């Protein structure tokens, strides 16, 4: 155990706990002449902090101390504040497990970050960069991965950086829901992923007719922990055939269940089912959108290629070109059983970011921009400096190529995509923003609940399957998903480049107003999807977990709402 890392990750996590739980209105620290103080049951916790434009406290981890002078540990802080957090003892104890798992992985990440500069981090490929990122910015226990032990984390967690092979199963077509993009021969995809020789070797292991089966890639952990025992009935009947491990080596992305091949020549990412609780839910693959995923992807890609605004702003779609799902035949008979039992076996093939953007461009997830290197240098600053353009120009381009296309997709077509930093990838040319990619359409894409004529080109079945939301809720895919969950953490990082937070949001407002002026035909829609409202509803992800706890449920959790936030675009 490296005690320096232990001390540092605890301080960093204490700072995040104070900051986010204050933001979610669970904690009420007081400002004093000497800084800030927070009274727990047994202790006074003192620290220095800046207040950002969002009213959030940016706590300096190094400044945190306890009145009794004892060492600063995140779990001790939580226990001291338990009264304010309102958890039952059962939930609190479970939360401690999630928090301690997070600290464990935080130490691994810290070790990785040593000796790397922000410039090194922005220069590397996206698949390689994923291991250095700091997971969900709002969830305090953001690397919980409940169900994984130290060996599993070492093999499969993104920060370990270890590549691994996927396991291949043949599933009889009659037991499987499948969606494959029109015009795509799935066998061609498999040979692109596996190579011709390995594909042939794999198929040769199938004694039955190859045409009766789909080949699925599954996560090796899921196979050994769940599939081999829980799907034994299908293995026994010959409807499922284990073909063993094969193919390229894969690296975990930040979402842990989506993987990129370490060989950049493989043009597809694999999204696999993991019955692991990470941040808000178990990370399985539900069957609901499998069949329609490729068609929905193709529809989005067609919009991106044909709509003048989306084209100009460089919106790229990482299409989910094929998806497969196999139900557990007994669990499926229990309609209201835990959702995790209904999502254990599935696989989605998605175009890799690099394969959909121009050769002269490169991707970086929006989540990466809010990160800093070990010395505290923000990655966004390293990019701006390399680009040679001014910070204000760089930020304006970022808004034009991310917020504008996403907002246009919403206002013109009634389509919302949860635009958090793990779903949206910035496209760079010469280190400056020129576009963005979108992904994750199985659940994170929703439609407005009105009859927009622009939605008529989308297949009726797909329209009926997708979640529909009133406009004032759908707009939160941007307001909450992007402004609160991404920009709230980026804007304090640009002040070091001489751009105040106020200027940051004024630049964004200018970009939105310019876009709105260029589209007078959408003025009624702009009122419905109002980004310039005086306040924004506050969605509290930690509070949800504290409230619902860790017990099983037949549905994924719903958000908890706090007091409205003053919209920084209107300041
Ligand atoms: N910056 C981030 N913002 C949001 N989620 C993050 C971030 N970094 C890591 N995560 C993790 O990524 C996952 C995001 O959930 P989401 O449903 O968008 O993605 P996914 O469906 O798991 O994967 P994919 O986006 O590849 O389809 C969660 O497990 C979350 O904890
Ligand atoms: Mg996602």
XYZ file of C-alpha atoms and ligand atoms in Angstrom:
603
model
C 0.000 0.000 0.000
C 1.385 3.388 -1.016
C 0.395 5.719 1.840
C 1.043 8.833 -0.245
C -1.537 7.716 -2.788
C -3.931 6.742 0.000
C -3.659 10.200 1.570
C -4.071 11.953 -1.755
C -7.077 10.003 -3.011
C -8.824 10.475 0.329
C -8.290 14.221 0.251
C -9.483 14.432 -3.349
C -12.558 12.368 -2.588
C -13.341 14.407 0.556
C -13.212 17.542 -1.590
C -15.624 15.980 -4.105
C -17.972 14.735 -1.374
C -18.182 18.184 0.201
C -18.570 19.876 -3.166
C -21.191 17.598 -4.757
C -23.207 16.906 -1.613
C -23.318 20.617 -0.896
C -24.467 21.118 -4.495
C -27.156 18.499 -3.950
C -28.238 20.412 -0.816
C -27.387 17.692 1.676
C -24.549 19.620 3.339
C -24.494 23.235 4.525
C -20.905 24.333 5.125
C -20.462 27.814 6.586
C -18.127 30.522 5.349
C -15.905 31.982 8.075
C -13.204 34.635 8.151
C -10.611 31.863 7.774
C -12.279 29.795 5.067
C -15.100 27.249 5.275
C -16.270 24.911 8.000
C -18.601 21.965 8.087
C -19.914 20.571 11.349
C -20.256 16.817 11.594
C -21.475 14.804 14.581
C -18.058 14.635 16.237
C -15.856 16.892 14.217
C -15.468 20.211 12.529
C -14.070 19.927 8.989
C -12.283 23.032 7.702
C -11.232 23.833 4.168
C -10.690 26.518 1.545
C -12.930 26.750 -1.489
C -13.931 28.970 -4.392
C -17.564 29.349 -5.288
C -18.150 28.869 -8.997
C -20.801 30.525 -11.102
C -23.047 27.507 -10.554
C -22.935 28.031 -6.794
C -20.761 24.966 -6.445
C -17.820 24.881 -4.039
C -14.499 24.108 -5.643
C -12.792 22.656 -2.572
C -8.991 22.632 -2.331
C -8.162 19.027 -1.301
C -4.879 20.016 0.341
C -6.593 22.524 2.627
C -9.005 20.060 4.268
C -8.359 19.429 7.946
C -10.233 18.197 10.987
C -10.479 20.198 14.197
C -8.943 17.276 16.137
C -5.991 17.170 13.742
C -6.539 13.502 12.865
C -5.901 12.308 9.318
C -8.446 13.101 6.636
C -10.278 10.035 5.317
C -13.328 10.070 3.073
C -15.178 7.304 4.923
C -14.663 9.042 8.270
C -16.099 12.212 6.720
C -19.184 10.370 5.482
C -19.754 8.697 8.842
C -19.387 12.015 10.634
C -21.970 13.563 8.285
C -24.356 10.602 8.243
C -27.124 12.580 9.915
C -27.241 14.992 6.973
C -27.126 12.277 4.331
C -30.353 10.667 5.513
C -29.404 7.100 4.665
C -30.610 4.033 6.513
C -27.787 2.073 8.125
C -28.239 -0.633 5.479
C -27.755 1.883 2.659
C -24.922 3.637 4.463
C -22.992 0.404 4.927
C -23.451 -0.467 1.249
C -22.414 3.039 0.261
C -19.175 2.584 2.235
C -18.405 -0.489 0.140
C -18.920 1.524 -3.047
C -16.829 4.391 -1.678
C -13.961 2.125 -0.627
C -13.968 0.402 -4.017
C -13.732 3.879 -5.541
C -10.753 4.825 -3.356
C -9.010 1.596 -4.306
C -9.351 2.324 -8.031
C -8.508 5.988 -7.494
C -5.108 4.904 -6.185
C -4.487 2.816 -9.298
C -5.388 5.793 -11.455
C -3.138 8.125 -9.503
C -0.194 5.827 -10.046
C -0.895 5.796 -13.789
C -0.949 9.571 -13.920
C 2.504 10.016 -12.455
C 5.041 11.372 -14.927
C 2.447 12.239 -17.566
C 1.756 15.814 -18.583
C -1.528 17.221 -19.850
C 0.143 17.455 -23.272
C 1.026 13.733 -23.168
C -2.592 12.995 -22.274
C -4.106 14.979 -25.123
C -1.618 13.587 -27.629
C -2.387 9.913 -27.121
C -5.151 7.970 -28.886
C -8.634 7.959 -27.365
C -8.597 4.241 -26.487
C -5.296 4.678 -24.640
C -6.455 7.894 -22.917
C -9.512 6.255 -21.331
C -7.479 4.718 -18.499
C -6.421 8.131 -17.223
C -9.889 9.683 -16.940
C -11.652 10.144 -13.632
C -15.083 8.552 -14.263
C -18.381 10.239 -13.446
C -17.894 13.837 -12.259
C -21.073 13.987 -10.147
C -21.279 10.549 -8.546
C -19.057 10.552 -5.452
C -18.640 6.762 -5.501
C -17.843 6.837 -9.200
C -15.741 3.678 -9.476
C -17.957 1.394 -7.414
C -18.062 -1.586 -9.836
C -19.815 -3.602 -7.151
C -19.156 -7.272 -7.808
C -15.561 -6.889 -8.935
C -12.608 -7.781 -6.696
C -8.983 -6.702 -6.986
C -8.149 -9.320 -9.650
C -11.172 -8.346 -11.760
C -10.333 -4.663 -11.474
C -6.753 -5.395 -12.462
C -7.845 -7.345 -15.528
C -10.831 -5.333 -16.697
C -11.120 -1.838 -15.198
C -10.167 1.043 -17.511
C -7.510 2.535 -15.210
C -5.555 -0.745 -15.154
C -4.958 -0.286 -18.881
C -4.766 -4.048 -19.399
C -6.080 -5.387 -22.677
C -7.940 -8.701 -22.763
C -9.628 -11.041 -25.238
C -13.383 -11.406 -25.546
C -15.177 -14.728 -25.273
C -17.287 -15.880 -28.202
C -20.618 -17.642 -27.973
C -22.757 -19.008 -30.775
C -26.447 -18.433 -30.026
C -29.115 -20.264 -31.981
C -31.006 -17.649 -33.978
C -34.346 -18.793 -32.590
C -33.159 -17.877 -29.042
C -31.840 -14.482 -29.983
C -33.089 -11.036 -30.885
C -30.896 -9.486 -33.520
C -30.622 -6.213 -35.387
C -28.137 -5.802 -38.215
C -27.744 -2.682 -40.334
C -29.268 -2.842 -43.781
C -26.633 -3.663 -46.330
C -24.208 -4.979 -43.707
C -23.208 -8.594 -43.910
C -22.569 -9.561 -40.271
C -19.983 -12.076 -41.386
C -18.016 -9.235 -42.957
C -18.067 -7.380 -39.621
C -16.832 -10.494 -37.860
C -13.966 -10.955 -40.290
C -13.039 -7.298 -39.869
C -12.924 -7.823 -36.099
C -11.408 -11.311 -35.961
C -9.489 -11.568 -39.198
C -10.419 -14.201 -41.794
C -8.304 -17.012 -40.316
C -9.561 -16.652 -36.744
C -13.119 -16.300 -37.950
C -12.819 -19.599 -39.814
C -11.253 -21.319 -36.794
C -14.096 -20.127 -34.604
C -16.808 -21.223 -36.979
C -15.128 -24.616 -37.383
C -15.838 -25.271 -33.693
C -19.567 -25.220 -34.400
C -20.816 -28.675 -35.158
C -24.300 -27.543 -36.306
C -25.068 -25.415 -39.313
C -23.356 -22.044 -39.044
C -26.405 -20.410 -40.579
C -28.514 -21.390 -37.564
C -26.380 -19.334 -35.174
C -25.304 -15.776 -34.432
C -21.813 -15.248 -33.071
C -21.726 -12.938 -30.052
C -18.750 -11.496 -28.225
C -19.192 -11.495 -24.446
C -17.117 -10.046 -21.653
C -14.940 -12.816 -20.165
C -15.899 -11.798 -16.624
C -19.600 -11.989 -17.420
C -19.056 -15.419 -18.930
C -17.282 -16.908 -15.938
C -19.448 -15.225 -13.297
C -22.914 -15.499 -14.799
C -23.295 -16.981 -18.242
C -21.716 -20.388 -17.690
C -23.978 -21.132 -14.722
C -27.082 -19.006 -15.341
C -27.414 -20.006 -18.993
C -26.495 -23.672 -18.441
C -29.888 -24.781 -19.685
C -29.137 -23.265 -23.108
C -25.617 -24.693 -23.182
C -27.138 -28.104 -22.357
C -29.671 -27.890 -25.167
C -27.050 -26.825 -27.688
C -28.744 -23.476 -28.253
C -25.672 -21.775 -26.835
C -22.203 -22.946 -27.752
C -19.065 -21.702 -26.047
C -16.401 -21.097 -28.693
C -13.742 -19.854 -26.257
C -11.649 -16.693 -26.344
C -10.512 -15.350 -29.679
C -9.791 -12.239 -31.646
C -8.056 -8.994 -30.813
C -7.203 -7.565 -27.409
C -9.633 -4.989 -26.022
C -9.298 -2.005 -23.699
C -12.139 -0.873 -21.434
C -13.595 2.560 -21.975
C -14.814 4.658 -19.060
C -18.248 3.061 -19.233
C -16.466 -0.247 -18.346
C -18.801 -2.334 -20.523
C -17.812 -0.747 -23.863
C -14.432 -1.760 -25.236
C -12.124 -0.584 -28.006
C -9.615 -2.862 -29.658
C -6.044 -1.933 -28.776
C -5.357 -2.333 -32.508
C -6.753 0.911 -33.989
C -7.356 -0.940 -37.258
C -10.449 -2.664 -35.801
C -13.214 -0.242 -36.841
C -15.847 -1.327 -34.274
C -16.175 -0.988 -30.516
C -17.930 -3.769 -28.606
C -20.568 -3.002 -25.971
C -20.960 -5.995 -23.691
C -23.288 -6.885 -20.819
C -21.803 -6.661 -17.321
C -23.957 -7.463 -14.326
C -21.947 -4.970 -12.297
C -23.434 -2.062 -10.361
C -21.579 1.053 -11.488
C -22.852 4.514 -10.554
C -26.579 4.578 -11.263
C -27.393 0.993 -12.306
C -26.348 -2.510 -13.293
C -24.612 -2.374 -16.644
C -26.330 -5.127 -18.581
C -27.705 -5.006 -22.119
C -31.505 -4.727 -22.237
C -33.317 -6.300 -25.155
C -35.713 -3.444 -25.793
C -33.774 -1.540 -28.464
C -31.636 -4.331 -29.919
C -33.617 -5.035 -33.055
C -34.113 -1.392 -33.959
C -30.689 -0.032 -32.945
C -29.083 -0.262 -36.407
C -32.067 1.297 -38.180
C -32.234 4.125 -35.650
C -28.496 4.678 -36.058
C -28.853 4.780 -39.846
C -31.691 7.307 -39.587
C -29.556 9.556 -37.387
C -26.562 9.202 -39.695
C -28.759 10.164 -42.646
C -29.939 13.298 -40.832
C -26.359 14.189 -39.957
C -25.315 13.819 -43.580
C -28.265 15.601 -45.167
C -29.261 18.425 -42.790
C -27.267 21.530 -43.744
C -26.725 22.688 -40.134
C -25.708 19.276 -38.798
C -23.380 18.817 -41.744
C -21.812 22.227 -41.373
C -21.324 21.808 -37.635
C -19.773 18.364 -38.113
C -22.145 16.007 -36.328
C -20.964 12.413 -36.734
C -22.919 9.354 -35.662
C -21.146 6.331 -34.222
C -23.681 3.908 -35.610
C -24.666 0.829 -33.669
C -24.497 -1.417 -36.695
C -25.399 -4.731 -35.092
C -26.878 -5.863 -31.790
C -27.836 -9.204 -30.246
C -29.720 -10.142 -27.138
C -30.565 -13.471 -25.571
C -32.998 -13.734 -22.677
C -32.480 -16.100 -19.801
C -35.408 -18.408 -20.524
C -36.555 -18.787 -16.913
C -35.913 -15.239 -15.651
C -37.918 -13.883 -18.538
C -41.007 -15.564 -17.083
C -40.765 -13.295 -14.017
C -41.829 -9.996 -15.525
C -41.247 -7.880 -12.420
C -38.038 -9.553 -11.292
C -34.844 -7.496 -10.891
C -33.904 -5.852 -14.204
C -30.347 -7.162 -13.895
C -31.586 -10.701 -14.569
C -33.174 -9.527 -17.805
C -29.993 -7.985 -19.235
C -27.295 -10.603 -18.804
C -26.434 -11.667 -22.337
C -26.124 -9.264 -25.219
C -23.628 -7.503 -27.435
C -23.663 -4.377 -29.573
C -21.193 -3.466 -32.306
C -20.645 0.261 -32.697
C -18.534 2.204 -35.178
C -15.354 3.353 -33.530
C -15.029 7.153 -33.309
C -11.906 7.269 -35.491
C -13.702 5.357 -38.259
C -16.493 7.924 -38.713
C -14.469 11.168 -38.652
C -12.063 12.409 -41.310
C -8.510 11.061 -41.501
C -7.085 14.445 -40.597
C -9.247 14.600 -37.432
C -9.012 12.898 -34.054
C -11.462 12.290 -31.209
C -11.345 13.245 -27.540
C -14.305 12.627 -25.227
C -15.828 15.742 -23.692
C -15.189 14.059 -20.311
C -11.449 14.344 -20.921
C -11.525 18.138 -21.167
C -12.317 18.593 -17.458
C -9.392 16.420 -16.363
C -6.070 17.654 -15.080
C -2.640 16.032 -14.993
C -0.866 15.266 -11.710
C 0.384 18.863 -11.551
C -3.114 20.276 -11.960
C -2.750 21.368 -15.592
C -6.142 20.999 -17.339
C -6.250 18.962 -20.555
C -8.392 21.633 -22.184
C -5.614 24.158 -21.601
C -3.034 21.868 -23.199
C -5.256 21.571 -26.281
C -5.910 25.298 -26.544
C -2.196 26.036 -26.293
C -1.340 23.477 -28.950
C -4.025 24.774 -31.314
C -2.419 28.223 -31.482
C -5.808 29.968 -31.437
C -7.119 32.128 -28.619
C -8.970 30.478 -25.704
C -12.140 32.442 -26.560
C -12.009 31.316 -30.185
C -11.361 27.709 -29.174
C -14.298 27.695 -26.751
C -16.586 29.343 -29.284
C -15.701 26.598 -31.762
C -16.341 23.956 -29.105
C -19.839 25.345 -28.474
C -20.546 25.711 -32.188
C -19.578 22.125 -32.880
C -21.171 20.482 -29.845
C -24.039 22.502 -28.395
C -25.355 23.768 -31.744
C -25.683 20.370 -33.486
C -27.173 18.746 -30.373
C -29.605 21.622 -29.930
C -30.486 21.571 -33.617
C -31.169 17.840 -33.445
C -33.570 18.570 -30.605
C -35.346 21.612 -32.033
C -35.559 20.500 -35.649
C -36.180 16.772 -35.143
C -37.366 16.371 -31.538
C -34.435 14.094 -30.712
C -32.632 14.324 -27.355
C -29.509 12.442 -26.409
C -28.186 12.460 -22.833
C -25.212 14.654 -23.644
C -22.911 13.832 -20.737
C -19.164 13.774 -21.243
C -18.936 10.028 -21.805
C -21.532 10.054 -24.618
C -20.248 13.053 -26.576
C -16.853 13.082 -28.246
C -15.250 16.215 -29.568
C -13.669 16.041 -33.024
C -10.391 17.936 -33.325
C -8.451 19.138 -36.322
C -5.080 20.668 -35.544
C -6.172 20.493 -31.890
C -9.178 22.781 -32.415
C -12.853 21.685 -32.326
C -14.442 21.002 -35.729
C -17.267 18.604 -34.838
C -18.570 15.995 -32.424
C -19.643 12.386 -32.452
C -22.693 10.955 -30.715
C -23.256 7.390 -29.520
C -25.269 5.313 -27.055
C -28.751 5.148 -28.576
C -29.967 2.142 -26.576
C -31.787 3.990 -23.830
C -29.975 7.335 -23.798
C -31.837 8.655 -26.860
C -35.368 9.961 -26.431
C -37.977 11.772 -28.542
C -40.272 14.694 -27.911
C -43.818 13.559 -27.078
C -45.319 15.681 -29.890
C -46.045 14.884 -33.521
C -43.105 16.634 -35.199
C -43.394 16.229 -38.970
C -39.619 15.832 -39.049
C -40.007 12.589 -37.104
C -42.211 11.023 -39.739
C -39.242 9.647 -41.639
C -38.410 7.515 -38.607
C -39.968 4.072 -38.712
C -43.252 3.880 -36.748
C -42.133 0.889 -34.712
C -38.998 2.682 -33.588
C -40.932 5.801 -32.716
C -43.285 3.770 -30.574
C -40.496 1.934 -28.772
C -38.420 4.979 -27.858
C -39.113 6.909 -24.662
C -41.096 10.118 -25.287
C -40.724 13.173 -23.092
C -42.390 16.588 -22.968
C -40.168 19.293 -24.515
C -39.428 20.878 -21.122
C -38.024 17.526 -19.938
C -36.194 16.640 -23.131
C -34.280 19.917 -23.009
C -32.590 18.526 -19.875
C -30.586 16.204 -22.078
C -28.667 19.405 -22.804
C -29.276 21.501 -19.703
C -28.553 18.748 -17.191
C -26.694 16.241 -19.351
C -24.344 18.784 -20.865
C -24.363 22.145 -19.106
C -24.559 20.863 -15.532
C -22.711 17.566 -15.973
C -19.968 18.642 -18.396
C -19.620 22.418 -18.691
C -20.021 22.998 -14.928
C -16.732 21.122 -14.480
C -14.939 22.593 -17.501
C -15.658 26.278 -16.914
C -13.668 26.575 -13.640
C -10.713 24.976 -15.486
C -10.419 27.704 -18.114
C -9.987 30.607 -15.711
C -6.245 29.849 -15.690
C -6.215 30.826 -19.377
C -7.700 34.215 -18.584
C -11.314 33.347 -19.443
C -13.608 34.017 -16.496
C -16.552 31.713 -15.938
C -18.865 34.582 -16.771
C -17.105 35.078 -20.116
C -17.267 31.319 -20.761
C -21.061 31.282 -20.477
C -21.420 34.566 -22.367
C -19.545 32.989 -25.266
C -21.920 30.046 -25.109
C -24.944 32.303 -24.980
C -23.674 34.230 -27.992
C -23.276 30.998 -29.946
C -26.827 29.926 -29.052
C -28.295 33.318 -29.941
C -26.421 33.403 -33.269
C -27.762 29.950 -34.098
C -31.301 30.986 -33.141
C -31.094 34.091 -35.312
C -30.026 31.988 -38.267
C -33.109 29.788 -37.823
C -36.165 32.042 -37.485
C -38.298 29.164 -38.787
C -37.634 27.310 -35.508
C -38.562 30.174 -33.169
C -41.562 28.318 -31.698
C -39.381 25.313 -30.998
C -36.792 27.497 -29.238
C -39.520 28.525 -26.822
C -40.390 24.895 -26.171
C -36.764 23.849 -25.732
C -35.674 26.818 -23.688
C -31.938 26.952 -22.984
C -32.126 30.575 -21.855
C -34.582 30.135 -18.992
C -33.716 31.989 -15.751
C -33.425 28.743 -13.789
C -32.672 25.082 -14.415
C -34.094 22.153 -12.425
C -31.387 20.431 -10.397
C -31.024 16.661 -10.794
C -29.303 15.000 -7.824
C -27.664 11.671 -8.678
C -26.142 10.979 -5.275
C -29.384 11.640 -3.446
C -31.116 9.000 -5.542
C -28.629 6.357 -4.480
C -28.851 7.408 -0.820
C -32.615 7.140 -1.001
C -33.184 3.951 -2.970
C -30.128 2.130 -1.692
C -28.780 -1.057 -3.165
C -31.699 -3.451 -3.097
C -33.075 -5.029 -6.228
C -35.636 -3.278 -8.358
C -37.527 -4.137 -11.512
C -36.698 -0.718 -12.958
C -33.667 1.504 -13.288
C -33.716 4.392 -10.782
C -35.341 7.759 -11.529
C -33.775 11.147 -10.705
C -34.269 13.179 -7.537
C -34.821 16.945 -7.953
C -33.382 19.766 -5.799
C -33.923 23.533 -5.740
C -33.745 25.262 -9.171
C -30.296 26.511 -10.198
C -29.743 30.040 -11.514
C -28.866 29.565 -15.199
C -25.288 30.861 -15.722
C -26.148 31.673 -19.332
C -28.457 34.359 -18.038
C -25.979 36.055 -15.696
N -17.617 11.670 -17.466
C -18.578 10.761 -17.357
N -19.874 11.118 -17.485
C -20.842 10.190 -17.373
N -20.616 8.874 -17.124
C -19.344 8.474 -16.988
C -18.282 9.391 -17.097
N -17.137 8.703 -16.935
C -17.469 7.433 -16.721
N -18.794 7.269 -16.745
C -19.474 5.976 -16.603
O -19.929 5.637 -17.919
C -21.237 5.115 -17.881
C -22.193 6.104 -18.526
O -23.431 5.503 -18.732
P -24.074 5.414 -20.147
O -25.340 4.654 -20.023
O -24.053 6.728 -20.818
O -22.992 4.606 -21.006
P -22.988 3.091 -21.399
O -24.308 2.768 -22.002
O -22.595 2.267 -20.243
O -21.846 2.974 -22.480
P -21.770 3.612 -23.950
O -21.839 5.102 -23.810
O -20.469 3.144 -24.474
O -22.934 3.086 -24.740
C -21.535 4.877 -16.411
O -21.098 3.597 -16.028
C -20.707 5.968 -15.731
O -20.390 5.679 -14.396
Mg -22.833 6.255 -22.518
